[in-house]
Amino acid sequence: MQHSGAKDTQLRESSNQKVHPQPMEEAPNQNPEAMEALVSRIFTNISSLKSAYIQLQAAHTPYDPDKIQAADKLVISELKNLSELKHFYREHNPKPVCVSPQDSRLAAEIQEQQSLLKTYEVMVKKFQSEIQNKDSEILQLEQQIQEAMQKRVKLEKNLKLRGLSMKESEGGVGENGLFSLDLSPDLFKSAVETAYRAIHDFSKPLINMMKAAGWDLDAAANSIEPNITYAKRAHKKYAFESHICQRMFIGFQDESFSMKLDNPVETKESFFQQYLALREMDPLDAVGQSPDSMFGKFCQSKYLIVVHQKMEASFFGNLDQRNYVTGGGHPRTAFYQAFLKLAKSIWLLHRLAHSFDPSVKIFQVKRDTEFSEVYMESVVKNFIIEDGDQKPRVGLMVMPGFWIGGSVIQSQVYLTGVKVTE
């Protein structure tokens, strides 16, 4: 009986004792200071995240990639901090079986902040996607700009080579000290006229020296092109001009001018730059400064074929000047200087012809070709063709013709079978 009574007393005492589902030392509200510190850190991080988010939004208007990248890094940093706090809380505060009202309020606030955090994470991912798209657009635009610049440079070159570019400063001087000129058909036509005058000018001292040396000019003219009927005896000068022309233009169509080049590949721009560099120079100064230049070698080779050694021996009584030229020199005699002016005009015409794209084409007219006003021009202007007369024919070509683009620069010819008025 006593044993039974003692047992009832023990049961009553046990029923009055409170039951705790978790140990007292692990209860979440056992250390409110730690919880308040955790919540404070969460709110601080949320505030920092809001600030970073605002900076990220501001960096989009106007669009600033550097600011966007900096704000993006800041947002990611704050998100990581919040994530670490979340994991810290879950590790040290397992979910209780029952929670107090204060714990419920804190849990609700945490849930609210977590929802807000998810919203920010979505927005950050959206901004990151927009940044990637913007970076891709920027890269594409940069590529388009680069391609456009390359096309512009190519178009400018083509326009310049076709003579269609705008004049920068007519008659002015360029940045490199060269006279600013536009490559145009008119410029080439002017160079053709200069070359023709140079042929005519050099023929004068050549004929005068032949006279002084006792040459038979009639026989000399006939040896150049036999059996030509000249309307006047004075017209035989055209035979000597034809002789000079034929030899000076040998190899003109080749870019190398039938010479061995150190650099066989040259661009259109380099041809034009060579033209500009020599255009304003005295040819004697040019060969004096660079006797072994391409222009210097051109002068030497052309002199040796235009002025025959028998002719030179009769002029000077020896071949000293010829030997000097053959050895690579450029004599400073008046006769050679006159030849250099001719050589310069032909060299410039060649440089200019190959500056165009496509290159200017040269054409020559053979003897006995029927006269064509489209492709030829008579060097004698005052000729007449009477009714019933045969069409005039070419006796001598004094200057070749040229095709430049769709235009023709007429060849200069001496005609036979025409009457000349006084």
Short mmCIF file of N, CA, C and O in Angstrom, two decimals, residues 49 52-53 55-57 59-60 65-79 123-129 131-132:
data_model
loop_
_atom_site.label_atom_id
_atom_site.label_comp_id
_atom_site.label_asym_id
_atom_site.label_seq_id
_atom_site.Cartn_x
_atom_site.Cartn_y
_atom_site.Cartn_z
N LEU A 49 22.27 46.69 -50.11
CA LEU A 49 21.82 46.12 -51.38
C LEU A 49 20.92 47.09 -52.13
O LEU A 49 21.02 47.24 -53.35
N ALA A 52 23.15 49.70 -53.66
CA ALA A 52 23.87 49.17 -54.83
C ALA A 52 22.94 49.02 -56.02
O ALA A 52 23.32 49.27 -57.17
N TYR A 53 21.68 48.61 -55.73
CA TYR A 53 20.69 48.44 -56.78
C TYR A 53 20.37 49.79 -57.45
O TYR A 53 20.24 49.90 -58.67
N GLN A 55 22.38 52.36 -57.57
CA GLN A 55 23.55 52.72 -58.38
C GLN A 55 23.54 51.98 -59.71
O GLN A 55 23.90 52.54 -60.75
N LEU A 56 23.10 50.71 -59.68
CA LEU A 56 23.04 49.91 -60.90
C LEU A 56 22.02 50.49 -61.87
O LEU A 56 22.25 50.56 -63.08
N GLN A 57 20.87 50.93 -61.32
CA GLN A 57 19.86 51.55 -62.18
C GLN A 57 20.37 52.86 -62.77
O GLN A 57 20.19 53.15 -63.95
N ALA A 59 23.34 53.75 -63.41
CA ALA A 59 24.41 53.57 -64.40
C ALA A 59 23.88 53.26 -65.78
O ALA A 59 24.62 53.34 -66.77
N HIS A 60 22.57 52.92 -65.88
CA HIS A 60 21.98 52.62 -67.19
C HIS A 60 21.51 53.87 -67.91
O HIS A 60 21.26 53.83 -69.12
N PRO A 65 29.22 51.63 -69.11
CA PRO A 65 29.67 50.25 -68.83
C PRO A 65 30.54 50.13 -67.58
O PRO A 65 30.41 49.16 -66.82
N ASP A 66 31.42 51.11 -67.35
CA ASP A 66 32.30 51.03 -66.18
C ASP A 66 31.50 51.13 -64.88
O ASP A 66 31.72 50.35 -63.94
N LYS A 67 30.57 52.08 -64.81
CA LYS A 67 29.75 52.23 -63.61
C LYS A 67 28.84 51.02 -63.41
O LYS A 67 28.60 50.58 -62.29
N ILE A 68 28.32 50.49 -64.51
CA ILE A 68 27.46 49.30 -64.42
C ILE A 68 28.24 48.13 -63.85
O ILE A 68 27.76 47.40 -62.98
N GLN A 69 29.45 47.95 -64.32
CA GLN A 69 30.27 46.83 -63.84
C GLN A 69 30.59 46.99 -62.35
O GLN A 69 30.52 46.02 -61.59
N ALA A 70 30.91 48.23 -61.93
CA ALA A 70 31.22 48.47 -60.52
C ALA A 70 30.00 48.22 -59.64
O ALA A 70 30.09 47.57 -58.58
N ALA A 71 28.82 48.73 -60.08
CA ALA A 71 27.59 48.53 -59.30
C ALA A 71 27.19 47.06 -59.27
O ALA A 71 26.71 46.55 -58.25
N ASP A 72 27.39 46.38 -60.36
CA ASP A 72 27.07 44.96 -60.44
C ASP A 72 27.90 44.16 -59.43
O ASP A 72 27.40 43.27 -58.74
N LYS A 73 29.19 44.47 -59.35
CA LYS A 73 30.06 43.80 -58.38
C LYS A 73 29.60 44.07 -56.95
O LYS A 73 29.63 43.17 -56.09
N LEU A 74 29.16 45.31 -56.70
CA LEU A 74 28.70 45.67 -55.36
C LEU A 74 27.43 44.91 -54.99
O LEU A 74 27.28 44.41 -53.86
N VAL A 75 26.48 44.80 -55.92
CA VAL A 75 25.24 44.07 -55.67
C VAL A 75 25.54 42.60 -55.38
O VAL A 75 25.00 42.01 -54.44
N ILE A 76 26.40 42.01 -56.18
CA ILE A 76 26.77 40.61 -55.98
C ILE A 76 27.42 40.40 -54.62
O ILE A 76 27.15 39.41 -53.92
N SER A 77 28.25 41.35 -54.21
CA SER A 77 28.91 41.26 -52.91
C SER A 77 27.88 41.26 -51.77
O SER A 77 27.96 40.47 -50.84
N GLU A 78 26.90 42.17 -51.88
CA GLU A 78 25.88 42.25 -50.83
C GLU A 78 25.00 41.00 -50.82
O GLU A 78 24.57 40.52 -49.76
N LEU A 79 24.70 40.47 -51.99
CA LEU A 79 23.91 39.24 -52.05
C LEU A 79 24.66 38.08 -51.40
O LEU A 79 24.06 37.24 -50.70
N MET A 123 16.38 40.80 -60.50
CA MET A 123 16.70 42.06 -61.17
C MET A 123 18.18 42.11 -61.56
O MET A 123 18.54 42.59 -62.64
N VAL A 124 19.03 41.62 -60.66
CA VAL A 124 20.47 41.63 -60.95
C VAL A 124 20.76 40.74 -62.16
O VAL A 124 21.54 41.11 -63.05
N LYS A 125 20.12 39.55 -62.18
CA LYS A 125 20.32 38.67 -63.33
C LYS A 125 19.83 39.32 -64.61
O LYS A 125 20.44 39.19 -65.67
N LYS A 126 18.72 40.07 -64.48
CA LYS A 126 18.19 40.77 -65.65
C LYS A 126 19.18 41.83 -66.13
O LYS A 126 19.45 41.95 -67.33
N PHE A 127 19.71 42.59 -65.15
CA PHE A 127 20.68 43.63 -65.52
C PHE A 127 21.95 43.01 -66.10
O PHE A 127 22.55 43.55 -67.03
N GLN A 128 22.38 41.90 -65.52
CA GLN A 128 23.56 41.24 -66.05
C GLN A 128 23.34 40.79 -67.49
O GLN A 128 24.22 40.89 -68.33
N SER A 129 22.11 40.28 -67.75
CA SER A 129 21.79 39.88 -69.12
C SER A 129 21.78 41.08 -70.06
O SER A 129 22.29 41.03 -71.18
N ILE A 131 23.47 43.81 -69.60
CA ILE A 131 24.88 44.25 -69.76
C ILE A 131 25.57 43.41 -70.83
O ILE A 131 26.29 43.93 -71.69
N GLN A 132 25.33 42.09 -70.77
CA GLN A 132 25.94 41.23 -71.77
C GLN A 132 25.44 41.57 -73.17
O GLN A 132 26.22 41.60 -74.13
#
